[in-house]
Amino acid sequence: MLLHLSTWPEVEAYLQQSTGIILPIGSTEQHGPTGLIGTDAICAEAIAKGVGEATQALVGPTLNVGMALHHTAFPGTISLQPSTLIRVIKDYITFLAKSGFTTFFFINGHGGNIATLKAAFSETYAHLADLNLANSDRIRCRVGNWFMCPSVYKLAKELYGQSEGSHATPSEVAVTQYLYPESIKKASLNPNVAKGHPIYGAANFRHNYPDGRMGSDPSLATPDHGKKLYELAVKELSQSYLEFLNQSVF
Amino acid sequence: MLLHLSTWPEVEAYLQQSTGIILPIGSTEQHGPTGLIGTDAICAEAIAKGVGEATQALVGPTLNVGMALHHTAFPGTISLQPSTLIRVIKDYITFLAKSGFTTFFFINGHGGNIATLKAAFSETYAHLADLNLANSDRIRCRVGNWFMCPSVYKLAKELYGQSEGSHATPSEVAVTQYLYPESIKKASLNPNVAKGHPIYGAANFRHNYPDGRMGSDPSLATPDHGKKLYELAVKELSQSYLEFLNQSVF
Amino acid sequence: MLLHLSTWPEVEAYLQQSTGIILPIGSTEQHGPTGLIGTDAICAEAIAKGVGEATQALVGPTLNVGMALHHTAFPGTISLQPSTLIRVIKDYITFLAKSGFTTFFFINGHGGNIATLKAAFSETYAHLADLNLANSDRIRCRVGNWFMCPSVYKLAKELYGQSEGSHATPSEVAVTQYLYPESIKKASLNPNVAKGHPIYGAANFRHNYPDGRMGSDPSLATPDHGKKLYELAVKELSQSYLEFLNQSVF
Amino acid sequence: MLLHLSTWPEVEAYLQQSTGIILPIGSTEQHGPTGLIGTDAICAEAIAKGVGEATQALVGPTLNVGMALHHTAFPGTISLQPSTLIRVIKDYITFLAKSGFTTFFFINGHGGNIATLKAAFSETYAHLADLNLANSDRIRCRVGNWFMCPSVYKLAKELYGQSEGSHATPSEVAVTQYLYPESIKKASLNPNVAKGHPIYGAANFRHNYPDGRMGSDPSLATPDHGKKLYELAVKELSQSYLEFLNQSVF
Amino acid sequence: MLLHLSTWPEVEAYLQQSTGIILPIGSTEQHGPTGLIGTDAICAEAIAKGVGEATQALVGPTLNVGMALHHTAFPGTISLQPSTLIRVIKDYITFLAKSGFTTFFFINGHGGNIATLKAAFSETYAHLADLNLANSDRIRCRVGNWFMCPSVYKLAKELYGQSEGSHATPSEVAVTQYLYPESIKKASLNPNVAKGHPIYGAANFRHNYPDGRMGSDPSLATPDHGKKLYELAVKELSQSYLEFLNQSVF
Amino acid sequence: MLLHLSTWPEVEAYLQQSTGIILPIGSTEQHGPTGLIGTDAICAEAIAKGVGEATQALVGPTLNVGMALHHTAFPGTISLQPSTLIRVIKDYITFLAKSGFTTFFFINGHGGNIATLKAAFSETYAHLADLNLANSDRIRCRVGNWFMCPSVYKLAKELYGQSEGSHATPSEVAVTQYLYPESIKKASLNPNVAKGHPIYGAANFRHNYPDGRMGSDPSLATPDHGKKLYELAVKELSQSYLEFLNQSVF
């Protein structure tokens, strides 16, 4: 059930059954010479929809832009500053909590979002405690990173080994190929891909990772791999969501 | 050309041809008993894609949540505070300007976004002037509201007359019916729909507009109307975009 | 009744009769070669006082500086950033609401303030709803732009036609001439005044509008015109204020 | 020379002679049973105009609302939060510095503003150092408190002794009586006026100072006293301004 | 009793006896050629501990970095912006107030902190009044500046006369020599020390005070002086704290 | 070499040798019935000093208060909000970068700080890139968590097994016992310590972890264990710091 394809009376009815919601969050950032700039948002959105169908959960709108400051020296990247993203997350959760939602499961497609999301959750819990909401002490947030699901990670390693790398990975590229087969991009990739550099500012990142990849060989990706990875992610995150939802708060 | 389905080298190439970009912005808010909560984002995104195809322009990711504070007493509505939205817009434009973009055309699906967008543009121009970007004095932003296009407005009046109303309108519902025919919702609508109340806070809004509609009869909408309205909007905003793009800055 | 010339017990007594207040807001910005930098504040303040006398309403202190970022490449202009102005308006309304005021009528002298004022009202309603004020759901704000009153606009068109322009207009200059006859300025004005350029950043504005006027010929202004325009504005905004005050909130 | 009664070319010409500006700042706050709510703004504005005439200095628009949080339990008081006021001051100085002003003399009518003004100056110096203004290392700000001028203080003590108190003082009331003789207010004042309590929050302040006065007997004020106090303040602050202006920065 | 060396049940028990807490605040800033960069934090912390022992008061953690923007052109200086420091102080007091503390005594080692602390107190009182704390109208804050204690000031003048100066003073250096005898620094000091310049931005400060001292001769300091100054400060601030603690709030 | 015990000329000299600095960051939060509220700051500060001695690195002042919102339902806990902490970290790094420092190694004693620190680093890199510092693209930050050093973790598991838990752990308590043997606290601890609950808001945390411990048995701690753990942490973080310092940026 997608929030964007629902009416408010349908949401009101849903809230009688469940106070959980799934929120996909991605990023708009370079993914190497062949990866789509929307990769992280595309994957998070599709997997969240899959989880929503599998669990009867409501799925909110996708946060298309996340925390990608280190990628901003590549054209086409958009980022929120962490302090902006904290405010955005706080606004999302606050108004949904006023609607009656208590259980927020963010399906995340971008490692760079994790720290800021966690900071935002802490700030939001404290903010909500200062309002007089009936349910403010029942508010719970969690991040589910599809690319860190053990089953996904295992298959990626089997398929790609060291060539999985850590950004513009064949596994995330494969998922986008499965979802958008008409947008599969080709380019000759330098086999000596950069890897192992820590991440600091944007200019430094581009210097160290000149084509945007971090140790990955996305040419190994296939749509069929993508389908398998997608299905594993949906299955595992569905389970995670239901466990989270059914956990007692106190 | 969608930013999310492009690679960074494709964006780099695009920037050699054009420094314009289209950014769809909608809202996640109640649209009466039968209107989709995502109506404003759905319409803005689809029309923006249409304009992008018609004009060869790059289309960025959709801002799914806008300024909808007055709707937040209805479940399922999410809003950014205006000061949050200003920061978000400032971050978007700043990082795209660092990529080399100068001309930002926001295709907007929600009247409630307009004031904050304008405020954000002013704040962003001043912010960029303090950075040392090569093109900071060439940055231009504009809002194109699809529902205010004269051709769209004229057809809506012809089709619906007074029943167009000003929120949860049959015209916007029709566009979503055209785009998502499987999500057409039915409900018995009170013929004495509220209208004419000014908009203040959320509790007041819900009191005055108890089912969320403002003077509208969305039961008049049809997918076929939606197709016509969509096509008019795409045509007119394509022209607006090209005029804007080709206008000399100085 | 001016707040600044009242005591707190007088305000306490006033609140027994009315919870409405008028707040003049102007700007401190260039108004072409002959217009006063304080034009917008001067007009708003004088008209607000006139409305206050005509309606027995309390008139608060003038906000002398508004949102004039696009004029800041001309010396003497001062502007708040929109996000600063939002905070200022929020503070004003919040503390007056704690006093018991519910109905805020901003008499505005500057088009550039409108978007930010509207954004500020939305943010403030939501803020007040989170406090535990007795009257937070009765708070109402409105902007009354004197220069957009139909009667004023009609007379300006009659007197000046196309030469009214849209900034440093003869009508606003005329009102300041009526109010400050000793400060009437003369200069030889280029008859080929710039017009029709959209407004972006400050450097761009000054480039496009080199003497600060936007399509106007303020040399047509006379103090006598100013008196008539002032009186029309007072009459029409007095009616607007009373209608606003007497409208039922729910 | 008043900024509000000047044109931008006049300001441009002024800047050839001087880069100093006087900015009056007051407050909108209760001043006891008989003191005007605008007392601090009225005094600061009038004295600033006097200083401007005596020194040929440009006088900017009055900041009518300052930091008066501790008075907000009395109706009619408006306050900015300190962090709001810091932003306002930063915006004022930043845009005037971009015009070419370097020397900012705030004539202040309210003790409660002093701490925040000083904090704002520090924050602004650092902000301007990060911009690339030609004159950023020459920016200087100072507060001139008229009520703390030794000559003013001495006369107040001679006239009123202990009854001067520290808020709603006969000396400030006298200045307003001189300036607005038609607005002299009378009330029977409790001779056992509260005094000596430290200032904390607003509710506490009103509890400790139930009629708003702090140890003062404003019934001693006369318009004639006000004239003398006004003239002393103008004289002394004119000297202060000129000394400040002519001091070498380095 | 040091908060950092206590457990939460001990704090719970303490709150049964007293709701007062002492918070040392210093700065991390240049103190001339021989003064320690931590001077203000070192002095505040040691004196606060002494006061805590003398009065059985709880002593919180030291705020090591304060408002030292004007010193930031000297290497090793760290500063918070005033608006950052306001937030920090607001967070400290808010969470301690939620624990049950009401009476906050800041023992301060740096003149540059005073204005921002006062602004922060005002902002915090207003913030707490908007929460629903049982004790929000009993919250009281005060700054105790050890270097402005009359007994300390008197001894400093006796020992050093004009050579006390106003920054990198022999008295503060002496206290650090007493506390850290192994860190006494020597350097040849220019006898023509700069003095009398007002304080503006950081570059200006360093230009006017090239070695960082303001009119002081810290070579006069001895550990023995430091011991005496320390003891006077502890004694006098202990008395101040107890008076503050025992003063009735209403 | 401690920044607080150095003079600015010593820092200037140090910068000729190294542009690295170590910054200890802890927290002020409940650590169960027997753990010190300052545990995280005490450990971070002591270990940072040890690392500074071992590596000749400059050690800055301790950030005594971190992100501990989830502990704030226990008396004595102080927390910064994440958005406050981001500003603090940004201010620290910005001013130290203006001094010439490029390499920031935070020795951290509290898991709850990690997410916010990472967010702050990202925000700061982007901020510094907008300033015109000579070295802004060489700025690097890293967090070294002493309790996550493999050697420390291994010994803790050997000594305490499952009883190490995850908050108020015997290992951190042991380090404080080694450092402050006179502050060893005793209490009878419930053997059925709570564990395994996720962390949400403060009220929820206290409900789930009623005495503040998370699965730990701090009664197993001894000063001698603390000495060993401290030494392992110093050794391992010294190596980490030197590797970080000597890594090429590009």
Coordinates of C-alpha atoms in Angstrom, one line a residue, chain A:
Chain A
M1 CA 0.0 0.0 0.0
L2 CA 1.6 3.2 -1.2
L3 CA 0.9 6.4 0.8
H4 CA 1.0 8.3 -2.5
L5 CA -1.7 6.1 -4.0
S6 CA -3.9 6.2 -0.9
T7 CA -6.5 8.6 0.3
W8 CA -6.6 10.1 3.8
P9 CA -9.6 7.9 4.8
E10 CA -7.6 4.9 3.7
V11 CA -4.7 6.0 5.9
E12 CA -7.1 6.5 8.8
A13 CA -8.4 3.0 8.3
Y14 CA -4.8 1.6 8.1
L15 CA -3.9 3.2 11.3
Q16 CA -6.6 1.1 13.0
Q17 CA -4.6 -1.9 12.0
S18 CA -1.1 -0.8 12.2
T19 CA 0.9 2.3 13.2
G20 CA 4.0 1.2 11.2
I21 CA 5.3 2.9 8.0
I22 CA 8.1 2.2 5.6
L23 CA 10.1 5.2 4.3
P24 CA 12.5 4.6 1.4
I25 CA 15.6 6.9 1.4
G26 CA 18.2 7.0 -1.3
S27 CA 20.6 9.5 -2.7
T28 CA 21.2 11.4 -5.9
E29 CA 24.9 10.9 -6.6
Q30 CA 27.4 9.8 -9.1
H31 CA 27.8 6.0 -9.3
G32 CA 30.8 5.7 -11.6
P33 CA 31.0 5.8 -15.4
T34 CA 28.1 3.4 -15.8
G35 CA 26.0 3.5 -12.7
L36 CA 22.9 5.6 -12.6
I37 CA 22.9 8.8 -10.5
G38 CA 19.6 7.7 -9.0
T39 CA 20.8 4.2 -8.1
D40 CA 20.4 4.5 -4.4
A41 CA 16.9 6.0 -4.6
I42 CA 15.8 3.6 -7.3
C43 CA 16.9 0.5 -5.3
A44 CA 15.5 1.8 -2.0
E45 CA 12.1 2.7 -3.6
A46 CA 11.7 -0.6 -5.4
I47 CA 12.7 -2.7 -2.5
A48 CA 10.5 -0.7 -0.1
K49 CA 7.5 -1.3 -2.5
G50 CA 8.3 -5.0 -2.5
V51 CA 8.4 -5.1 1.3
G52 CA 5.2 -3.1 1.5
E53 CA 3.5 -5.7 -0.7
A54 CA 4.9 -8.6 1.2
T55 CA 3.9 -7.2 4.6
Q56 CA 0.8 -5.2 3.9
A57 CA 2.7 -2.1 5.2
L58 CA 2.2 1.4 4.1
V59 CA 5.1 2.8 2.1
G60 CA 5.7 6.5 2.2
P61 CA 7.3 8.7 -0.5
T62 CA 10.9 8.3 -1.4
L63 CA 13.5 10.7 0.0
N64 CA 15.4 11.0 -3.3
V65 CA 18.3 13.2 -2.0
G66 CA 20.3 12.2 1.0
M67 CA 23.8 12.9 2.4
A68 CA 26.2 12.7 -0.5
L69 CA 28.5 15.6 0.2
H70 CA 31.7 13.6 -0.6
H71 CA 30.3 13.0 -4.1
T72 CA 29.6 16.6 -5.0
A73 CA 32.7 17.2 -7.1
F74 CA 31.0 15.0 -9.8
P75 CA 28.4 16.7 -11.9
G76 CA 24.8 15.7 -11.2
T77 CA 25.3 14.9 -7.6
I78 CA 22.9 16.6 -5.2
S79 CA 23.3 16.5 -1.4
L80 CA 21.6 17.8 1.7
Q81 CA 23.9 18.9 4.4
P82 CA 23.6 16.7 7.5
S83 CA 21.9 19.4 9.5
T84 CA 19.4 19.9 6.7
L85 CA 18.7 16.2 6.5
I86 CA 18.2 16.1 10.3
R87 CA 15.5 18.8 10.0
V88 CA 13.8 16.9 7.1
I89 CA 13.7 13.6 9.0
K90 CA 12.4 15.4 12.1
D91 CA 9.6 17.1 10.1
Y92 CA 8.7 13.8 8.4
I93 CA 8.5 11.8 11.7
T94 CA 6.8 14.6 13.7
F95 CA 3.9 15.1 11.3
L96 CA 3.5 11.3 10.8
A97 CA 3.5 10.9 14.6
K98 CA 0.8 13.5 14.9
S99 CA -1.2 11.3 12.4
G100 CA -0.8 8.4 14.8
F101 CA 2.2 6.5 13.3
T102 CA 4.7 5.2 15.9
T103 CA 7.0 2.8 14.0
F104 CA 9.3 4.1 11.3
F105 CA 11.3 1.8 9.2
F106 CA 13.6 3.5 6.7
I107 CA 14.7 1.3 3.8
N108 CA 18.0 2.9 2.9
G109 CA 20.0 2.6 -0.3
H110 CA 23.1 4.7 0.7
G111 CA 25.7 4.1 3.3
G112 CA 26.4 7.8 3.6
N113 CA 22.9 8.4 5.0
I114 CA 23.3 6.1 8.0
A115 CA 25.1 8.4 10.4
T116 CA 22.9 11.3 9.8
L117 CA 19.7 9.2 10.0
K118 CA 20.8 7.9 13.4
A119 CA 21.5 11.4 14.6
A120 CA 18.2 12.5 13.3
F121 CA 16.3 9.8 15.1
S122 CA 17.9 10.8 18.5
E123 CA 17.0 14.5 17.9
T124 CA 13.5 13.6 16.9
Y125 CA 12.8 11.4 19.9
A126 CA 13.8 14.3 22.2
H127 CA 11.7 16.7 20.2
L128 CA 8.6 14.6 20.3
A129 CA 9.0 14.1 24.0
D130 CA 8.6 17.9 24.4
L131 CA 5.3 17.8 22.5
N132 CA 2.2 16.5 24.2
L133 CA 1.5 13.6 21.8
A134 CA -0.4 10.7 23.3
N135 CA 2.2 8.3 21.8
S136 CA 5.4 10.2 22.0
D137 CA 7.1 7.6 24.2
R138 CA 6.2 4.8 21.7
I139 CA 8.0 6.3 18.7
R140 CA 10.6 4.0 17.2
C141 CA 12.8 4.4 14.2
R142 CA 15.1 2.0 12.5
V143 CA 17.3 1.9 9.4
G144 CA 17.2 -1.2 7.1
N145 CA 20.1 -1.1 4.7
W146 CA 19.2 -3.4 1.8
F147 CA 22.9 -3.7 0.7
M148 CA 23.9 -4.9 4.2
C149 CA 21.4 -7.7 4.4
P150 CA 23.4 -10.9 5.1
S151 CA 21.7 -12.8 2.2
V152 CA 22.4 -9.9 -0.2
Y153 CA 25.9 -9.5 0.9
K154 CA 26.6 -13.2 0.6
L155 CA 25.3 -13.4 -2.9
A156 CA 27.2 -10.3 -4.0
K157 CA 30.4 -11.8 -2.7
E158 CA 29.7 -15.1 -4.5
L159 CA 29.0 -13.3 -7.7
Y160 CA 31.6 -10.6 -7.7
G161 CA 34.2 -11.3 -4.9
Q162 CA 36.6 -8.4 -4.5
S163 CA 35.1 -6.7 -7.5
E164 CA 32.0 -5.8 -5.5
G165 CA 34.0 -2.9 -4.0
S166 CA 32.2 -0.3 -1.9
H167 CA 30.6 2.2 -4.2
A168 CA 29.1 1.9 -7.7
T169 CA 29.1 -1.8 -6.9
P170 CA 28.0 -4.4 -9.4
S171 CA 25.2 -5.5 -7.0
E172 CA 23.5 -2.1 -6.9
V173 CA 24.1 -1.6 -10.6
A174 CA 22.5 -5.1 -11.2
V175 CA 19.4 -4.1 -9.3
T176 CA 19.0 -1.0 -11.4
Q177 CA 19.5 -3.1 -14.5
Y178 CA 16.7 -5.4 -13.4
L179 CA 14.4 -2.5 -12.7
Y180 CA 15.4 -0.3 -15.7
P181 CA 16.7 -2.6 -18.4
E182 CA 16.4 0.1 -21.0
S183 CA 18.9 2.2 -19.0
I184 CA 21.8 -0.1 -18.9
K185 CA 25.0 1.9 -19.6
K186 CA 28.3 0.8 -21.1
A187 CA 31.7 2.3 -20.9
S188 CA 35.2 1.0 -20.9
L189 CA 36.3 0.9 -17.3
N190 CA 39.8 1.2 -16.1
P191 CA 40.7 -2.2 -14.6
N192 CA 43.0 -0.5 -12.1
V193 CA 40.1 0.9 -10.1
A194 CA 41.1 3.0 -7.1
K195 CA 40.3 1.6 -3.6
G196 CA 41.1 1.8 0.0
H197 CA 41.2 5.6 0.4
P198 CA 39.4 7.0 3.3
I199 CA 36.6 9.4 2.6
Y200 CA 37.0 13.1 3.4
G201 CA 35.9 16.2 1.4
A202 CA 34.5 16.2 -2.1
A203 CA 37.6 17.5 -3.9
N204 CA 39.7 14.9 -2.1
F205 CA 37.3 12.1 -3.0
R206 CA 37.3 13.0 -6.7
H207 CA 41.1 13.1 -6.7
N208 CA 41.4 9.7 -5.1
Y209 CA 38.5 8.1 -7.0
P210 CA 38.8 9.8 -10.4
D211 CA 36.0 7.9 -12.1
G212 CA 33.8 7.7 -9.0
R213 CA 34.1 3.9 -8.4
M214 CA 35.5 2.6 -5.2
G215 CA 37.1 -0.7 -5.9
S216 CA 34.2 -2.0 -7.9
D217 CA 33.7 -3.6 -11.3
P218 CA 30.1 -2.8 -12.2
S219 CA 30.6 -4.4 -15.7
L220 CA 30.0 -7.7 -14.0
A221 CA 26.4 -6.8 -13.2
T222 CA 23.5 -8.4 -15.1
P223 CA 19.7 -7.8 -14.8
D224 CA 19.3 -11.4 -13.7
H225 CA 21.7 -10.9 -10.8
G226 CA 19.7 -7.8 -10.0
K227 CA 16.4 -9.8 -9.8
K228 CA 18.0 -12.2 -7.4
L229 CA 19.5 -9.5 -5.2
Y230 CA 16.2 -7.6 -5.2
E231 CA 14.3 -10.6 -4.1
L232 CA 16.7 -11.5 -1.4
A233 CA 16.5 -7.9 -0.1
V234 CA 12.7 -7.8 -0.2
K235 CA 12.5 -11.1 1.7
E236 CA 15.0 -10.3 4.4
L237 CA 13.8 -6.7 5.0
S238 CA 10.2 -7.9 5.1
Q239 CA 11.2 -10.1 8.0
S240 CA 13.1 -7.3 9.6
Y241 CA 10.1 -5.0 9.3
L242 CA 7.7 -7.5 10.8
E243 CA 10.0 -8.3 13.7
F244 CA 10.5 -4.6 14.3
L245 CA 6.8 -3.9 14.1
N246 CA 5.9 -6.7 16.5
Q247 CA 8.6 -6.0 19.0
S248 CA 7.1 -4.7 22.2
V249 CA 8.2 -1.1 22.8
F250 CA 8.4 -1.5 26.6

